[in-house]
Coordinates of C-alpha atoms in Angstrom, one line a residue:
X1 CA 27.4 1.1 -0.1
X2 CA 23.6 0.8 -0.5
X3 CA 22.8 -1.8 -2.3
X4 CA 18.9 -1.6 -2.9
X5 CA 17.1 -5.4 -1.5
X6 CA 13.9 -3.7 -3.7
X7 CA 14.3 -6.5 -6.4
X8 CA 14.9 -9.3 -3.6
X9 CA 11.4 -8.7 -2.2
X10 CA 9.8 -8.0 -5.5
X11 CA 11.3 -11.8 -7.0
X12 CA 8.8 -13.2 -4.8
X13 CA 6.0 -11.3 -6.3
X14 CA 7.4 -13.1 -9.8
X15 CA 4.2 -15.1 -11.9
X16 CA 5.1 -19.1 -11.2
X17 CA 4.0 -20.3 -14.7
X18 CA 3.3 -24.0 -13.7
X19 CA 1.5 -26.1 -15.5
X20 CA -2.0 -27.1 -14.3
X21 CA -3.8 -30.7 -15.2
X22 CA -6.4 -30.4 -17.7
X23 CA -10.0 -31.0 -16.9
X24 CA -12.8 -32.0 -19.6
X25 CA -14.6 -28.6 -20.0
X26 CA -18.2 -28.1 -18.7
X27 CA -21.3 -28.8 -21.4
X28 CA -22.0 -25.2 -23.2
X29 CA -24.9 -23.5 -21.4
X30 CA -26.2 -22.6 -24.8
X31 CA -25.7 -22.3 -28.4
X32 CA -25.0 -18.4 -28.5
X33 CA -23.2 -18.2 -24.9
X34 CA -19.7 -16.4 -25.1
X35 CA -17.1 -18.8 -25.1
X36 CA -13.1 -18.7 -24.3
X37 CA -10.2 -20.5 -25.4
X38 CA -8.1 -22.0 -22.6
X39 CA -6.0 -19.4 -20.7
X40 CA -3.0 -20.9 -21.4
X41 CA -4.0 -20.4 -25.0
X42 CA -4.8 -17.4 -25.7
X43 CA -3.4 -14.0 -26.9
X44 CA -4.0 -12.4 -23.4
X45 CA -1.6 -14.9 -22.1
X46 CA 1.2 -15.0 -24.4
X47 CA 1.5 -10.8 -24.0
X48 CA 1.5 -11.4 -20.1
X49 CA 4.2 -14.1 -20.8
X50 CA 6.0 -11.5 -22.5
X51 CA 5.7 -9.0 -19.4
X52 CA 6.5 -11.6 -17.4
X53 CA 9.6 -12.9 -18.9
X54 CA 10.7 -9.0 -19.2
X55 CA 10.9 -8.6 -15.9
X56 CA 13.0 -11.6 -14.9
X57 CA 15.1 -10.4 -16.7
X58 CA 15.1 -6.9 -14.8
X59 CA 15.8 -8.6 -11.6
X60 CA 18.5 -10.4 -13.4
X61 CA 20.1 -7.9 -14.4
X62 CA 20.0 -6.3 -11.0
X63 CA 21.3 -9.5 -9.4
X64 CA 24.5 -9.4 -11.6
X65 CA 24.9 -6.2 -11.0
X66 CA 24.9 -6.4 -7.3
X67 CA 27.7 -9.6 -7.6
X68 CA 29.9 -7.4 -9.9
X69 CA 29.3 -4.4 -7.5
X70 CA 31.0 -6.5 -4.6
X71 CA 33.5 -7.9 -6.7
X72 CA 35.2 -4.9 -7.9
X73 CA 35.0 -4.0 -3.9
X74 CA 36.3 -7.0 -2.7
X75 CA 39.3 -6.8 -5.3
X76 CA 40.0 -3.4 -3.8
X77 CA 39.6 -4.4 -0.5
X78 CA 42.2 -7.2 -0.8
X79 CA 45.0 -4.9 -2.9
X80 CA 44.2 -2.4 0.2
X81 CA 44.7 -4.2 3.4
X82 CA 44.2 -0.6 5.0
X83 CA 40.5 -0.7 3.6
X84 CA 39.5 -4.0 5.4
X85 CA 36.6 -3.5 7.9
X86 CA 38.2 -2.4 11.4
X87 CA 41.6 -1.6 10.0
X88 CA 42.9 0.9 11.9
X89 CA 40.9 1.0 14.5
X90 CA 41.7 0.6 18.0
X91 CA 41.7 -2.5 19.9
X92 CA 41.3 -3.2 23.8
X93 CA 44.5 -2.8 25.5
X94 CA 46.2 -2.9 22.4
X95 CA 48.0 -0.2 20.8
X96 CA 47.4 3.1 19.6
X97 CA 46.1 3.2 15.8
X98 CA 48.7 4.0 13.0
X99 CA 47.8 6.7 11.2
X100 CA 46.8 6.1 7.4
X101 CA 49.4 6.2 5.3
X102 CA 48.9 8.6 1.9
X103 CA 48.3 5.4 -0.3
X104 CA 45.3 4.1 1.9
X105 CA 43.7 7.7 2.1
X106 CA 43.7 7.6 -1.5
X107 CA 42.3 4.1 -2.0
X108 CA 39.8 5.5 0.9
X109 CA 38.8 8.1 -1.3
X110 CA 38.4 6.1 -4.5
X111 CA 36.7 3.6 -2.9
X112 CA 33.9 6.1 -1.7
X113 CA 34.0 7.7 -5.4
X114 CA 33.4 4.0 -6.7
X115 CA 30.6 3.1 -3.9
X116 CA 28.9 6.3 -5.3
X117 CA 29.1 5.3 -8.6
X118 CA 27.6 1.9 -8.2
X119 CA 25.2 3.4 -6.2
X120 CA 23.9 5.5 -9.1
X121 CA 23.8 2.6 -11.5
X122 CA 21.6 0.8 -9.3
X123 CA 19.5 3.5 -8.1
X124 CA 19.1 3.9 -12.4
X125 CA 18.3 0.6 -12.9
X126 CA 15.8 0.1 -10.0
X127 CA 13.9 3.3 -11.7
X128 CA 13.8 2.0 -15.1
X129 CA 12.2 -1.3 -13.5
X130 CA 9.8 0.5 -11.3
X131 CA 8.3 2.4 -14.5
X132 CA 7.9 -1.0 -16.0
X133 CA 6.0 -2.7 -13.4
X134 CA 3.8 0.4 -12.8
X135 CA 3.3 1.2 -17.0
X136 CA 3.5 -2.0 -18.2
X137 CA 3.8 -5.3 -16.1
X138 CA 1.1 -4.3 -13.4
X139 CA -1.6 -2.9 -16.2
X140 CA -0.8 -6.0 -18.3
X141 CA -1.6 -8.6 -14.9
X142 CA -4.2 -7.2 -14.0
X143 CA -5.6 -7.0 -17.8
X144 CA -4.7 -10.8 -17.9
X145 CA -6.1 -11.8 -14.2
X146 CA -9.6 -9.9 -15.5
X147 CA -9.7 -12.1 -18.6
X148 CA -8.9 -15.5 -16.5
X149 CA -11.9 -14.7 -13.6
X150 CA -14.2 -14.0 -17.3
X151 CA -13.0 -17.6 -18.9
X152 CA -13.3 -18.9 -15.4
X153 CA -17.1 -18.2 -14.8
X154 CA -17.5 -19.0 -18.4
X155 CA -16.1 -22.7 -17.9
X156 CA -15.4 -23.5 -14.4
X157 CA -12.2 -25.9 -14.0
X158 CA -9.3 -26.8 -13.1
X159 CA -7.2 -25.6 -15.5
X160 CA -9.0 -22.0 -15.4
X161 CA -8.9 -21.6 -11.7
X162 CA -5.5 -22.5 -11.4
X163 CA -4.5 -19.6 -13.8
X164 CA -6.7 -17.2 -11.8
X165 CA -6.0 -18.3 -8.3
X166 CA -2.1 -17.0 -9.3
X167 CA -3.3 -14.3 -10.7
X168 CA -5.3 -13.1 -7.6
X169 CA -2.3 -13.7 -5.4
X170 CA -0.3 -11.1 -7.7
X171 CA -3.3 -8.5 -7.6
X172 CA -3.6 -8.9 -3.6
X173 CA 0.2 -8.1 -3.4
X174 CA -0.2 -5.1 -5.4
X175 CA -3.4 -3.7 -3.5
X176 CA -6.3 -4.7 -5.2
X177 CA -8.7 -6.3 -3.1
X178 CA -11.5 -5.7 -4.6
X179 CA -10.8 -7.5 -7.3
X180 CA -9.7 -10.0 -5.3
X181 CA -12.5 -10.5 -3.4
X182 CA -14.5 -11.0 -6.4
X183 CA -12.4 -13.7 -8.0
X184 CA -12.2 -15.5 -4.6
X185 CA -15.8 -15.7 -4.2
X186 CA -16.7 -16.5 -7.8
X187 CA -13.4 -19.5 -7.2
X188 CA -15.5 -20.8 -3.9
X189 CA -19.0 -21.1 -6.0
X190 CA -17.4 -23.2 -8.5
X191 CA -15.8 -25.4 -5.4
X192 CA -12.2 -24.8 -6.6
X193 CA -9.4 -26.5 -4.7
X194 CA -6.6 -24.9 -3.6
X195 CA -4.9 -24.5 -0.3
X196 CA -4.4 -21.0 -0.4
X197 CA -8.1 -20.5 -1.8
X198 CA -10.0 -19.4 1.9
X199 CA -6.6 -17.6 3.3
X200 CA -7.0 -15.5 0.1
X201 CA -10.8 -15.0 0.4
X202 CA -10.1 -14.1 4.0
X203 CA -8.2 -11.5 3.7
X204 CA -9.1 -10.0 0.6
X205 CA -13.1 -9.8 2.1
X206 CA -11.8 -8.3 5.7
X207 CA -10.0 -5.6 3.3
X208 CA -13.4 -4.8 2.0
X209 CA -15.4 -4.6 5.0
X210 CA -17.5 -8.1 4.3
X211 CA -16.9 -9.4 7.9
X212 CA -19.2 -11.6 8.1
X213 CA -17.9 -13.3 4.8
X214 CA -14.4 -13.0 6.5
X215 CA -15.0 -14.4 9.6
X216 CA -16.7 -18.0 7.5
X217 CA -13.1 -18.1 5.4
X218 CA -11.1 -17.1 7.9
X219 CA -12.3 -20.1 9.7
X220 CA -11.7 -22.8 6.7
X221 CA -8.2 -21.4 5.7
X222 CA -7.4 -21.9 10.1
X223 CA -9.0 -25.6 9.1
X224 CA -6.6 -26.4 6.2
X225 CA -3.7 -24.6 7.6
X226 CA -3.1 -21.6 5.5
X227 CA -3.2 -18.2 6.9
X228 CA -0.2 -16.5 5.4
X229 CA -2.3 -13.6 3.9
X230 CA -4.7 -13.2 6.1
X231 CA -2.8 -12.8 9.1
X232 CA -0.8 -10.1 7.6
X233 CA -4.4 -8.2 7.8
X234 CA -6.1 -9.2 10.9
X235 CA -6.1 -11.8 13.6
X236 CA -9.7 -13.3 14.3
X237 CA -10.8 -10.9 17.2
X238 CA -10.3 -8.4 14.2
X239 CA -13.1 -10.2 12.9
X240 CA -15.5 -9.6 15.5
X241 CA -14.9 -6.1 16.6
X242 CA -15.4 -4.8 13.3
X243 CA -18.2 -6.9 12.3
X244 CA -20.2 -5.4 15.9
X245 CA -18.7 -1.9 14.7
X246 CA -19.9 -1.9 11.5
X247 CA -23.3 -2.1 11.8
X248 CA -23.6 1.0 14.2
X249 CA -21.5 2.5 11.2
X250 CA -24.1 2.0 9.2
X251 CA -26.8 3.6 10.8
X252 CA -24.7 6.8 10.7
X253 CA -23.8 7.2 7.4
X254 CA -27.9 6.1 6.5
X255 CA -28.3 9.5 9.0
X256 CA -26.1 11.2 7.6
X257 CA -27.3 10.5 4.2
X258 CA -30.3 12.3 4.9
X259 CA -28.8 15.1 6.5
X260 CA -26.8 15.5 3.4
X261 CA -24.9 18.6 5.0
X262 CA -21.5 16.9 6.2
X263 CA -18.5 19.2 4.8
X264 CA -16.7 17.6 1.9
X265 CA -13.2 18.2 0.4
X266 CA -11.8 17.0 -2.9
X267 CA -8.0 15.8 -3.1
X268 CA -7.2 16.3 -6.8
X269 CA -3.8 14.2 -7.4
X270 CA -1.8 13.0 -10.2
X271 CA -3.8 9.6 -10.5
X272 CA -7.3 10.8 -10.2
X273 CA -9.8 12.7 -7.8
X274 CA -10.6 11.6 -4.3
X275 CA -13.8 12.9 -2.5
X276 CA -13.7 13.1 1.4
X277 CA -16.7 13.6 3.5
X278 CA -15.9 15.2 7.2
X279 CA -17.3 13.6 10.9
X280 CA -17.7 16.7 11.7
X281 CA -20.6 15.4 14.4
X282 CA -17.8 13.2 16.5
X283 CA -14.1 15.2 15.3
X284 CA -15.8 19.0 15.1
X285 CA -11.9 20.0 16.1
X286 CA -10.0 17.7 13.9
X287 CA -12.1 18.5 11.3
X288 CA -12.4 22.4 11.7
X289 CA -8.3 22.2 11.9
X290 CA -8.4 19.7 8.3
X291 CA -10.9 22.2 6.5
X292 CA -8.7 25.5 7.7
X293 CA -5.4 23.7 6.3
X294 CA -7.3 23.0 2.9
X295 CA -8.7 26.6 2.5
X296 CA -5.2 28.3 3.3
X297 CA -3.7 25.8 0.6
X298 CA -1.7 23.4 3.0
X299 CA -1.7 20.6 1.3
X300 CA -1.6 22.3 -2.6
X301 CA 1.5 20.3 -4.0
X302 CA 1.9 17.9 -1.4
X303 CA 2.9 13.9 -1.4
X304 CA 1.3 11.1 -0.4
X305 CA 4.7 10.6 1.5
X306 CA 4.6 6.9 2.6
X307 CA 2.5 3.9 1.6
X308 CA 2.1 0.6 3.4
X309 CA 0.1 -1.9 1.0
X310 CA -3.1 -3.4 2.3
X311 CA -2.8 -1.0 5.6
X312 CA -2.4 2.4 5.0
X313 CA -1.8 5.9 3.1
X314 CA 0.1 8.9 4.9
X315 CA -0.2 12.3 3.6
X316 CA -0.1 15.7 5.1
X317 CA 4.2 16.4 5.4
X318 CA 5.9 18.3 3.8
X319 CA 8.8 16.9 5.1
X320 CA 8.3 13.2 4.6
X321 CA 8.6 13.2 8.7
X322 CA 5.3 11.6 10.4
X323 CA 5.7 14.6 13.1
X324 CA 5.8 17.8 10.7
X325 CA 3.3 19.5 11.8
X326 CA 2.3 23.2 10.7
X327 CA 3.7 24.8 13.1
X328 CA 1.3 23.9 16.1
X329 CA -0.6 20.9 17.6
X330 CA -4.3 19.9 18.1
X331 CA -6.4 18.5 20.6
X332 CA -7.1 14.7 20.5
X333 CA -10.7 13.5 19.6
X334 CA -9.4 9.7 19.5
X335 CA -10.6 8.5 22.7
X336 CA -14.3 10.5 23.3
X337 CA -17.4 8.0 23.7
X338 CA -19.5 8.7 20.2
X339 CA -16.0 8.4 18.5
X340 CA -15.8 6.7 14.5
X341 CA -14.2 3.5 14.3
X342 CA -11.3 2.8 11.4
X343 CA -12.8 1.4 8.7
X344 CA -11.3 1.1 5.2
X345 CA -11.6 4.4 3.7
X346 CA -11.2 6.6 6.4
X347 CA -9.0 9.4 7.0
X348 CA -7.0 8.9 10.7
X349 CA -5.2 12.2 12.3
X350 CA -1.5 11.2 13.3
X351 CA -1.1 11.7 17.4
X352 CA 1.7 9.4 19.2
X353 CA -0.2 8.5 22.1
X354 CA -3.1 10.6 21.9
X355 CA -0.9 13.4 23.5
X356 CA -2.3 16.3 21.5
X357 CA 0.4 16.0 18.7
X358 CA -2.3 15.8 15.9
X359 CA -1.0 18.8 13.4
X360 CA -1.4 18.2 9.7
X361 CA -0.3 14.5 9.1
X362 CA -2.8 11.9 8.4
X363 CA -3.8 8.6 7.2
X364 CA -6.4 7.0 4.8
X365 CA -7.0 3.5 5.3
X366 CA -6.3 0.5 2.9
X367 CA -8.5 -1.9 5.0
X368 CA -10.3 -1.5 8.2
X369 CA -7.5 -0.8 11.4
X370 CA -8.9 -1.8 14.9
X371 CA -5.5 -0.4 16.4
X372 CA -6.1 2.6 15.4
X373 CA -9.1 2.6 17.4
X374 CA -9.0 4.7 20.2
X375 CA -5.2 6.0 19.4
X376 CA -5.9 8.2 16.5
X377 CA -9.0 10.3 15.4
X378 CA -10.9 9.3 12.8
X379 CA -12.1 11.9 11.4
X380 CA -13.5 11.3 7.9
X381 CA -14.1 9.2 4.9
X382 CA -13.7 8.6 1.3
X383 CA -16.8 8.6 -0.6
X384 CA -15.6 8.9 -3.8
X385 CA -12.3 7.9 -5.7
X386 CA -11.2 4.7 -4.3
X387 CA -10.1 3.3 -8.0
X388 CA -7.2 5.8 -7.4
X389 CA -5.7 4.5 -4.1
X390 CA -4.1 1.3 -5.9
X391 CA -2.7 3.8 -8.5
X392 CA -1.0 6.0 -5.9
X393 CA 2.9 4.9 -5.9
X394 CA 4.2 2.6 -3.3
X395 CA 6.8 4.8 -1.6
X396 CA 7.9 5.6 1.7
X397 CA 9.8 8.8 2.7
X398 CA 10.6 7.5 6.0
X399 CA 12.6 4.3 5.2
X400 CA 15.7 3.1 3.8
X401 CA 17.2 0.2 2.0
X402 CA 14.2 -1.8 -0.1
X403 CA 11.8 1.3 0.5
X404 CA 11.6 3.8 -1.1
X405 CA 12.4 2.1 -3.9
X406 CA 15.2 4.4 -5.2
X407 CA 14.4 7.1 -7.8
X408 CA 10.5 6.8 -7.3
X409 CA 8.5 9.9 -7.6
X410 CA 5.9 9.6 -4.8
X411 CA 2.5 10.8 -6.1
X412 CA 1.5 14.0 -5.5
X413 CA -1.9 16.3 -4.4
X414 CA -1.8 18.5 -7.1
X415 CA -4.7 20.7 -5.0
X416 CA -7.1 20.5 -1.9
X417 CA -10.4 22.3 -2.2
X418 CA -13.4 22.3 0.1
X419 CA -16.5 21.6 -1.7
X420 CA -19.1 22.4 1.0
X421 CA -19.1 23.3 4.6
X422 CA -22.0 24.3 7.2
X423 CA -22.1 27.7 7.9
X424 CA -19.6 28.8 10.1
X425 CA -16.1 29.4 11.1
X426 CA -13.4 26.7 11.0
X427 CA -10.1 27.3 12.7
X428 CA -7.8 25.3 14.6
X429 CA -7.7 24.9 18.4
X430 CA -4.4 25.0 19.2
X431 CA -2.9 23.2 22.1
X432 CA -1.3 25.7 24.3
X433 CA 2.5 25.5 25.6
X434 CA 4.6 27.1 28.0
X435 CA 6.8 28.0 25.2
X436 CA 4.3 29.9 23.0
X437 CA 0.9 30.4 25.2
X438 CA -1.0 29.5 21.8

């Protein structure tokens, strides 16, 4: 049976309510300033503590479930010694197998039917809880989390950070660093305390291309021994590589700024328009390959088949298989000398070991990916549209057990349309075989 570990990894996502000492609040900074009532006070936080108590009791629910599901199994198990695991099986030098008798091919056969079964149930309730947290809880944190950084640069204290340091935790699991970033930085100003405080700052400020920024916290969390997040994102030569690669970055996209005549393609999906400007300067293949897809309505009604939070974005199966291809294979641009490095944003062609097997599959980038320098081509970035990349569904084609979550609908390209192009042809050059000549 499948039982789905989804809610098991998502508990530890779960808002700790814990109570926080209370600080004198800091002198008004004038008569007509804004002011806020305590977090812990306020309507925004009773309607989180509302969302938040619903969904304990979702992964309650799913808990029991999962006890009662191996309960009724065990029960049969033990009525059916013929169903136990290894039961008829043969042993080393022992003797042959008896065959089944009628009864335990029966009891076989129901137990299957009532695997299935379960299986459904939980598959059901794991869908009702995803549309929760994605409708309701997620919306409803992050609603709450904005509210807690306003009261907190309002009135810096204890109390306050404490609410939003938790709260920024929550919105860095569920993708959105930006935010992130922001709340760290403002909690640094104000000299808040916390242990997790730099490791958070870290991370979320590498996932947003401040390196220098990164580097600075990355170095203070190492000092008070707290790296969990921001090792999950980048180890500290990370740091440096990026931060040398980014500024020649720079000076390109200022070049190609004024050039202003870089093709451009619009993804129009189901949680908002992304805009995608082409290298076409350092990947004219990749590129000429991407654009001929687009135009002959490749990627029309496609899914965003597998995402891995704070890392990456993978779109371009059909099949939900990171080697579909459309029928032929590319040359690799990943390792030439004028080659764009992976920064957050950008759009990576798929190719095991830069062997030519670039096709159709691709990546977009959560954060910046030094491995993927020099092992895939970059070809591309997003210039418009990242608001939607936290919206896109967390689902993965390619995985069982906790992902995909079951019943998830992975969000889909509605259409892919080429805004502008330089005047010429674009077609792909296809990697000859032995099989096919082309």
């Amino acid at each position: 049976m499948r039982i789905c570990n989804t809610f098991l990894v998502l508990a530890t996502l779960c808002l700790a309510i814990a109570g926080c000492e209370k600080q004198p609040a800091a002198p008004a900074a004038a008569e007509k300033a804004e002011t806020f009532p305590e977090p812990k006070q306020s309507t925004e936080r009773t309607a989180f503590e509302k969302l938040a108590s619903k969904k304990k009791e979702y992964l309650t629910k799913q808990l029991d479930m999962a006890n009662a599901n191996r309960n009724e199994l065990g029960a049969i198990e033990q009525e059916n010694p013929g169903l136990e695991p290894g039961a008829g099986l043969p042993t080393e030098g022992g003797p042959p197998p008896t065959p089944p008798t009628d009864e335990v091919k029966a009891a076989r056969k129901e137990l299957g039917k009532l695997r299935r079964e379960q299986s459904k149930k939980m598959d059901d309730l794991t869908k009702e809880y995803v549309k929760f947290l994605d409708n309701e809880y997620t919306p409803g944190m992050l609603n709450y989390a904005e509210f807690c950084h306003k009261t907190f640069v309002a009135e810096p204290n204890k109390a306050n950070g404490g609410e939003l340091i938790k709260l920024a935790q929550l919105s860095y699991d569920n993708g959105n660093v930006d935010q992130v970033y922001q709340y760290c930085k403002d909690l640094v100003k104000h000299e808040f305390d916390s242990v997790i405080l730099y490791d958070l700052a870290a991370a979320a400020a590498f996932c947003t291309d401040r390196f220098d920024e990164g580097e600075e916290y990355f170095g203070k969390a190492v000092q008070r021994g707290s790296t969990t997040n921001v090792m999950l994102v980048a180890v500290k030569s990370d740091f440096s590589d990026a931060k040398n690669a980014w500024g020649k970055e720079q000076e390109r996209r200022t070049k190609e700024a004024a050039a202003d005549d870089l093709p451009r393609v619009k993804l129009e999906t189901e949680v908002g328009d992304i805009v995608v400007e082409l290298y076409e300067n350092e990947a004219p293949e990749t590129v000429a390959n991407y654009i001929s897809l687009v135009e002959s309505g490749y990627f029309d009604n496609t899914t965003f088949y597998s995402v891995i939070l704070k890392a990456s974005i993978a779109h371009g199966s059909k099949t939900g298989n990171d080697h579909d291809s459309p029928g032929y294979r590319i040359y690799s641009e990943a390792d030439k000398a004028d080659r764009r490095y992976p920064f957050r944003g950008t759009l990576t062609m798929f190719e095991p070991n830069k062997n030519n097997q670039g096709g159709s599959v691709y990546t977009i980038a959560l954060k910046t990916l030094p491995n993927f320098d020099g092992h895939y081509t970059t070809f591309g970035r997003i210039i418009e549209g990242f608001d939607a990349l936290p919206k896109i569904t967390k689902y993965n084609a390619r995985a069982s057990g906790d992902f995909p979550y079951s019943g998830m609908e992975p969000t889909k390209v509605i259409k892919a349309t080429v805004l502008r192009k330089r005047d010429h042809e674009y077609k792909p050059h296809k990697v000859e075989t032995t099989a096919t000549g082309s």
